[in-house]
Every structure is written in structure tokens, then in C-alpha cells.
Amino acid sequence: MTSINERVLLELVMAKPWKRLLAWLIDQAFLSALVLFPIFLLLAEPYPYVLISEVLLLMSLLYFTLMEGAFGRSIGKLAVGITVYSENGRRVGFSRAMLRRIGMITPILLFLDAAVILATSRKQRLFDVIASTVVVEGARVPEAVAYLRGADVDKLLARCGITSRAPVEEKRNLARALKKMEEMQAKLKALRARGELTRGEYARLKEKYEVRVKELKERLRES
């Protein structure tokens, strides 16, 4: 029986690098306004650059840890419609949220951290890899993608409410499961039409749906 790992699903909805950059710029603008204005008002020193950089770093670590740990999204990510998850599809939590931001400590680490996105198949920063986190499009995985999560025949049958193995009842539930799977195929096609999936992503998902539809049809013929 074929099964789908959460990581495989998440690979299909990775956030675009330009969206991540835009989210970061929005967050930096927000944090700069939050930190710089009070410092210039309260301090007599005309150019408190060292203090500003230290406070900004501390605020950034705190901000991203709290926002991404609790909600999976910073203000910037919310604005562009992307979300941080752990590789297994769960919320990142505070420890992972902090770990994935360690690269901000020095400029060299920050540069290396961002550059690794170009070399990883899941568009992960260096500290995404270390923290086992990914950034995906949207607030959640689209229904047509998420439906493949464990959508092998046995789980589809359980989802349809089979309580016995009576031939008539089993065939009825197999038919319902097949109908649901075909509905999800149509939604997947609509995602591609709206440009929410690339051609490659769509082809991979389409193939997985076809395998499961074939499994269901075979079970129907056997029942």
C-alpha cells in the first residue's frame, strides 16, 4: 500500500524565496520603527549605533521566537501569506523558532544562512535545515494537497466510516471514497489553473492521485 510522508507534501508547497525576502524586509521595517524611534527620543548620544544594533538584535530574536513559535508567522509572513512549520508538518514551537534565527547573530552567519536557500531542494536556510523547519505557502497546506496525507485505500475506507466487511457496505464505501478522491483531483487541477502549483509540483501530485484512484478502482472490482 502506498503512503505519503508529511515531508513529501510540504516539498510541494514551499514558499517562494522572493516572498521570504519581502516578508523579512517588512519585519525589519517594523522592528526598526519599533526600536529606533524610542532610542533616538530617549538618548542624548547623537549616534548610538552600538546600542541600536544590540537592541535590534535582541528584539529581533525575541520577536521572531514569539511570533513564529506561537503562530508560525511574523507580521511580514502574514502580509505575504507564508507560514513556518516543522518538517513533520507541525507548528515549530518556541525552541525551534529561536534556533532557526541564530544566524542573525553575525553578518557572516546571516549571509550564509540565506545563501543556502539556493542550494536546498526545499528552499531552506541553513538554520532551517538545523532546526528541521520549512516555510510554506499559505496558512496551511491546500486541501487537495493535504488530502494525500495518508490517503491510502485503508485510511480512505476508515474515513468513509466502514464498520464491517460486508460486501455491499464495503463496495458502497469504496465508491464514496473514489468519488471523494476524484473531487480532490479536480481541486488539484484548479490549484494549477490558478498558478498556485508549478507544473512540476502539479505533475507529482497528479501522479500520486492517479495511483490512489487506481487502487480504489481495483478494490471496487475485487469487492
mmCIF file of C-alpha atoms in Angstrom:
data_model
loop_
_atom_site.group_PDB
_atom_site.id
_atom_site.type_symbol
_atom_site.label_atom_id
_atom_site.label_comp_id
_atom_site.label_asym_id
_atom_site.label_seq_id
_atom_site.Cartn_x
_atom_site.Cartn_y
_atom_site.Cartn_z
ATOM 1 C CA MET A 1 0.000 0.000 0.000
ATOM 2 C CA THR A 2 1.313 3.421 -0.903
ATOM 3 C CA SER A 3 1.762 6.038 1.824
ATOM 4 C CA ILE A 4 2.721 9.716 1.713
ATOM 5 C CA ASN A 5 5.158 11.296 4.143
ATOM 6 C CA GLU A 6 4.430 14.782 5.510
ATOM 7 C CA ARG A 7 7.798 15.975 4.223
ATOM 8 C CA VAL A 8 6.915 14.985 0.669
ATOM 9 C CA LEU A 9 3.722 17.023 0.887
ATOM 10 C CA LEU A 10 5.482 20.065 2.271
ATOM 11 C CA GLU A 11 8.024 19.955 -0.564
ATOM 12 C CA LEU A 12 5.172 20.682 -2.947
ATOM 13 C CA VAL A 13 4.120 23.982 -1.383
ATOM 14 C CA MET A 14 7.410 25.643 -0.481
ATOM 15 C CA ALA A 15 7.307 29.431 -0.136
ATOM 16 C CA LYS A 16 8.978 31.319 -2.967
ATOM 17 C CA PRO A 17 12.348 32.910 -1.996
ATOM 18 C CA TRP A 18 11.161 36.370 -3.097
ATOM 19 C CA LYS A 19 8.205 36.119 -0.710
ATOM 20 C CA ARG A 20 10.543 35.209 2.138
ATOM 21 C CA LEU A 21 12.766 38.186 1.295
ATOM 22 C CA LEU A 22 9.784 40.538 1.155
ATOM 23 C CA ALA A 23 8.493 39.207 4.489
ATOM 24 C CA TRP A 24 11.939 39.772 6.033
ATOM 25 C CA LEU A 25 12.065 43.356 4.732
ATOM 26 C CA ILE A 26 8.611 44.080 6.169
ATOM 27 C CA ASP A 27 9.645 42.638 9.532
ATOM 28 C CA GLN A 28 12.870 44.640 9.547
ATOM 29 C CA ALA A 29 10.985 47.853 8.775
ATOM 30 C CA PHE A 30 8.563 47.121 11.600
ATOM 31 C CA LEU A 31 11.317 46.287 14.091
ATOM 32 C CA SER A 32 13.418 49.285 13.085
ATOM 33 C CA ALA A 33 10.493 51.638 13.638
ATOM 34 C CA LEU A 34 9.759 49.956 16.959
ATOM 35 C CA VAL A 35 13.356 50.165 18.200
ATOM 36 C CA LEU A 36 14.925 53.236 16.588
ATOM 37 C CA PHE A 37 12.288 55.826 17.376
ATOM 38 C CA PRO A 38 12.310 55.328 21.196
ATOM 39 C CA ILE A 39 16.120 55.186 21.290
ATOM 40 C CA PHE A 40 16.567 58.481 19.449
ATOM 41 C CA LEU A 41 13.959 60.101 21.668
ATOM 42 C CA LEU A 42 15.346 58.883 24.984
ATOM 43 C CA LEU A 43 19.110 59.060 24.481
ATOM 44 C CA ALA A 44 21.230 62.178 24.417
ATOM 45 C CA GLU A 45 24.013 60.475 22.456
ATOM 46 C CA PRO A 46 23.622 61.585 18.823
ATOM 47 C CA TYR A 47 24.691 58.322 17.132
ATOM 48 C CA PRO A 48 24.152 55.352 19.486
ATOM 49 C CA TYR A 49 24.964 52.799 16.755
ATOM 50 C CA VAL A 50 26.292 50.043 19.028
ATOM 51 C CA LEU A 51 23.309 50.246 21.344
ATOM 52 C CA ILE A 52 20.905 50.318 18.408
ATOM 53 C CA SER A 53 22.410 47.196 16.818
ATOM 54 C CA GLU A 54 22.393 45.296 20.123
ATOM 55 C CA VAL A 55 18.814 46.244 20.964
ATOM 56 C CA LEU A 56 17.661 45.496 17.413
ATOM 57 C CA LEU A 57 19.281 42.053 17.516
ATOM 58 C CA LEU A 58 17.705 41.244 20.881
ATOM 59 C CA MET A 59 14.303 42.479 19.765
ATOM 60 C CA SER A 60 14.565 40.502 16.520
ATOM 61 C CA LEU A 61 15.344 37.256 18.333
ATOM 62 C CA LEU A 62 12.512 37.837 20.782
ATOM 63 C CA TYR A 63 10.056 38.926 18.090
ATOM 64 C CA PHE A 64 10.646 36.011 15.711
ATOM 65 C CA THR A 65 10.797 33.457 18.520
ATOM 66 C CA LEU A 66 7.468 34.567 19.985
ATOM 67 C CA MET A 67 5.607 35.165 16.715
ATOM 68 C CA GLU A 68 6.787 32.107 14.819
ATOM 69 C CA GLY A 69 6.787 29.897 17.895
ATOM 70 C CA ALA A 70 3.190 30.756 18.759
ATOM 71 C CA PHE A 71 1.632 31.384 15.344
ATOM 72 C CA GLY A 72 4.123 30.169 12.737
ATOM 73 C CA ARG A 73 4.014 33.644 11.193
ATOM 74 C CA SER A 74 5.615 37.026 11.764
ATOM 75 C CA ILE A 75 3.914 40.228 10.616
ATOM 76 C CA GLY A 76 5.908 40.070 7.384
ATOM 77 C CA LYS A 77 4.967 36.446 6.736
ATOM 78 C CA LEU A 78 1.332 37.219 7.456
ATOM 79 C CA ALA A 79 1.471 40.077 4.939
ATOM 80 C CA VAL A 80 2.825 37.909 2.107
ATOM 81 C CA GLY A 81 0.920 34.754 3.037
ATOM 82 C CA ILE A 82 3.584 32.263 4.142
ATOM 83 C CA THR A 83 3.991 30.145 7.291
ATOM 84 C CA VAL A 84 6.776 28.312 9.156
ATOM 85 C CA TYR A 85 6.270 24.635 10.023
ATOM 86 C CA SER A 86 8.488 21.887 11.335
ATOM 87 C CA GLU A 87 9.409 19.299 8.708
ATOM 88 C CA ASN A 88 6.756 16.907 10.003
ATOM 89 C CA GLY A 89 4.010 19.456 9.370
ATOM 90 C CA ARG A 90 3.554 20.605 12.977
ATOM 91 C CA ARG A 91 3.897 24.079 14.491
ATOM 92 C CA VAL A 92 7.528 24.931 15.131
ATOM 93 C CA GLY A 93 7.293 25.792 18.836
ATOM 94 C CA PHE A 94 9.494 28.311 20.636
ATOM 95 C CA SER A 95 12.738 26.302 20.760
ATOM 96 C CA ARG A 96 12.805 25.646 17.011
ATOM 97 C CA ALA A 97 11.696 29.211 16.305
ATOM 98 C CA MET A 98 14.700 30.537 18.232
ATOM 99 C CA LEU A 99 17.131 28.013 16.759
ATOM 100 C CA ARG A 100 16.232 28.944 13.176
ATOM 101 C CA ARG A 101 17.105 32.595 13.969
ATOM 102 C CA ILE A 102 20.603 32.029 15.403
ATOM 103 C CA GLY A 103 22.044 33.066 12.041
ATOM 104 C CA MET A 104 21.173 36.685 12.829
ATOM 105 C CA ILE A 105 23.928 36.884 15.449
ATOM 106 C CA THR A 106 26.692 37.807 12.969
ATOM 107 C CA PRO A 107 26.594 39.203 9.403
ATOM 108 C CA ILE A 108 28.624 36.253 8.057
ATOM 109 C CA LEU A 109 26.215 33.708 9.511
ATOM 110 C CA LEU A 110 23.276 35.746 8.251
ATOM 111 C CA PHE A 111 24.680 35.739 4.706
ATOM 112 C CA LEU A 112 25.496 32.016 4.734
ATOM 113 C CA ASP A 113 22.129 31.239 6.280
ATOM 114 C CA ALA A 114 20.265 32.974 3.454
ATOM 115 C CA ALA A 115 22.561 31.740 0.663
ATOM 116 C CA VAL A 116 21.827 28.097 1.458
ATOM 117 C CA ILE A 117 18.231 28.595 0.215
ATOM 118 C CA LEU A 118 19.567 28.453 -3.346
ATOM 119 C CA ALA A 119 21.203 25.069 -2.737
ATOM 120 C CA THR A 120 18.418 23.187 -0.921
ATOM 121 C CA SER A 121 15.549 21.398 -2.644
ATOM 122 C CA ARG A 122 13.029 22.615 -0.068
ATOM 123 C CA LYS A 123 14.272 26.210 -0.152
ATOM 124 C CA GLN A 124 15.564 26.015 3.426
ATOM 125 C CA ARG A 125 18.002 28.420 5.029
ATOM 126 C CA LEU A 126 20.990 26.884 6.810
ATOM 127 C CA PHE A 127 19.284 27.224 10.183
ATOM 128 C CA ASP A 128 16.032 25.882 8.738
ATOM 129 C CA VAL A 129 17.966 22.707 7.997
ATOM 130 C CA ILE A 130 19.477 22.682 11.502
ATOM 131 C CA ALA A 131 16.106 23.350 13.163
ATOM 132 C CA SER A 132 14.231 20.982 10.800
ATOM 133 C CA THR A 133 11.816 23.694 9.677
ATOM 134 C CA VAL A 134 10.331 24.723 6.343
ATOM 135 C CA VAL A 135 8.412 27.769 5.100
ATOM 136 C CA VAL A 136 5.301 27.031 3.057
ATOM 137 C CA GLU A 137 2.790 28.990 1.012
ATOM 138 C CA GLY A 138 -0.406 29.975 2.809
ATOM 139 C CA ALA A 139 -1.564 29.471 6.369
ATOM 140 C CA ARG A 140 -1.975 25.758 5.791
ATOM 141 C CA VAL A 141 -1.391 23.096 3.181
ATOM 142 C CA PRO A 142 -4.105 23.307 0.465
ATOM 143 C CA GLU A 143 -6.899 20.747 0.867
ATOM 144 C CA ALA A 144 -6.117 18.996 -2.400
ATOM 145 C CA VAL A 145 -2.522 18.523 -1.222
ATOM 146 C CA ALA A 146 -3.336 17.705 2.395
ATOM 147 C CA TYR A 147 -5.849 15.056 1.311
ATOM 148 C CA LEU A 148 -2.954 12.912 0.150
ATOM 149 C CA ARG A 149 -1.657 12.849 3.718
ATOM 150 C CA GLY A 150 -2.019 9.154 4.449
ATOM 151 C CA ALA A 151 -4.711 8.828 1.791
ATOM 152 C CA ASP A 152 -4.083 5.159 1.027
ATOM 153 C CA VAL A 153 -7.040 2.865 0.491
ATOM 154 C CA ASP A 154 -7.337 1.577 4.063
ATOM 155 C CA LYS A 155 -7.378 5.076 5.561
ATOM 156 C CA LEU A 156 -9.846 6.249 2.949
ATOM 157 C CA LEU A 157 -12.130 3.392 3.899
ATOM 158 C CA ALA A 158 -11.843 4.272 7.581
ATOM 159 C CA ARG A 159 -12.581 7.908 6.760
ATOM 160 C CA CYS A 160 -15.762 6.790 4.990
ATOM 161 C CA GLY A 161 -16.967 5.088 8.154
ATOM 162 C CA ILE A 162 -16.666 1.385 7.399
ATOM 163 C CA THR A 163 -17.601 -0.631 10.471
ATOM 164 C CA SER A 164 -17.900 -4.057 8.863
ATOM 165 C CA ARG A 165 -16.580 -6.009 5.911
ATOM 166 C CA ALA A 166 -19.987 -6.848 4.488
ATOM 167 C CA PRO A 167 -19.533 -6.876 0.676
ATOM 168 C CA VAL A 168 -22.388 -4.473 -0.103
ATOM 169 C CA GLU A 169 -21.359 -1.955 2.557
ATOM 170 C CA GLU A 170 -17.705 -2.179 1.582
ATOM 171 C CA LYS A 171 -18.493 -1.545 -2.077
ATOM 172 C CA ARG A 172 -20.654 1.461 -1.185
ATOM 173 C CA ASN A 173 -17.890 2.993 0.894
ATOM 174 C CA LEU A 174 -15.277 2.275 -1.741
ATOM 175 C CA ALA A 175 -17.445 4.138 -4.246
ATOM 176 C CA ARG A 176 -17.754 7.117 -1.873
ATOM 177 C CA ALA A 177 -14.010 7.105 -1.306
ATOM 178 C CA LEU A 178 -13.371 7.047 -5.050
ATOM 179 C CA LYS A 179 -15.790 9.936 -5.596
ATOM 180 C CA LYS A 180 -14.042 11.988 -2.890
ATOM 181 C CA MET A 181 -10.648 11.261 -4.400
ATOM 182 C CA GLU A 182 -11.840 12.379 -7.830
ATOM 183 C CA GLU A 183 -13.236 15.596 -6.294
ATOM 184 C CA MET A 184 -9.803 16.288 -4.823
ATOM 185 C CA GLN A 185 -8.245 15.650 -8.230
ATOM 186 C CA ALA A 186 -10.481 18.374 -9.661
ATOM 187 C CA LYS A 187 -9.433 20.767 -6.871
ATOM 188 C CA LEU A 188 -5.810 19.965 -7.606
ATOM 189 C CA LYS A 189 -6.358 20.866 -11.253
ATOM 190 C CA ALA A 190 -7.933 24.161 -10.147
ATOM 191 C CA LEU A 191 -4.872 24.935 -7.986
ATOM 192 C CA ARG A 192 -2.676 24.500 -11.054
ATOM 193 C CA ALA A 193 -5.000 26.658 -13.174
ATOM 194 C CA ARG A 194 -4.723 29.473 -10.600
ATOM 195 C CA GLY A 195 -0.940 29.207 -10.636
ATOM 196 C CA GLU A 196 -0.703 28.031 -7.017
ATOM 197 C CA LEU A 197 1.311 24.969 -8.070
ATOM 198 C CA THR A 198 4.152 24.813 -10.567
ATOM 199 C CA ARG A 199 3.991 22.408 -13.488
ATOM 200 C CA GLY A 200 6.402 20.049 -11.726
ATOM 201 C CA GLU A 201 4.523 20.168 -8.428
ATOM 202 C CA TYR A 202 1.238 19.511 -10.203
ATOM 203 C CA ALA A 203 2.693 16.581 -12.159
ATOM 204 C CA ARG A 204 3.983 14.918 -8.989
ATOM 205 C CA LEU A 205 0.698 15.331 -7.129
ATOM 206 C CA LYS A 206 -1.341 14.268 -10.157
ATOM 207 C CA GLU A 207 0.677 11.065 -10.372
ATOM 208 C CA LYS A 208 0.079 10.302 -6.694
ATOM 209 C CA TYR A 209 -3.664 10.843 -7.099
ATOM 210 C CA GLU A 210 -3.738 8.570 -10.134
ATOM 211 C CA VAL A 211 -2.058 5.790 -8.132
ATOM 212 C CA ARG A 212 -4.662 6.053 -5.375
ATOM 213 C CA VAL A 213 -7.590 6.206 -7.795
ATOM 214 C CA LYS A 214 -6.234 3.070 -9.436
ATOM 215 C CA GLU A 215 -6.007 1.360 -6.024
ATOM 216 C CA LEU A 216 -9.614 2.225 -5.257
ATOM 217 C CA LYS A 217 -10.881 1.058 -8.638
ATOM 218 C CA GLU A 218 -9.060 -2.239 -8.213
ATOM 219 C CA ARG A 219 -10.637 -2.714 -4.788
ATOM 220 C CA LEU A 220 -14.047 -1.939 -6.279
ATOM 221 C CA ARG A 221 -13.570 -4.575 -8.963
ATOM 222 C CA GLU A 222 -12.496 -7.108 -6.343
ATOM 223 C CA SER A 223 -15.377 -6.383 -3.951
#
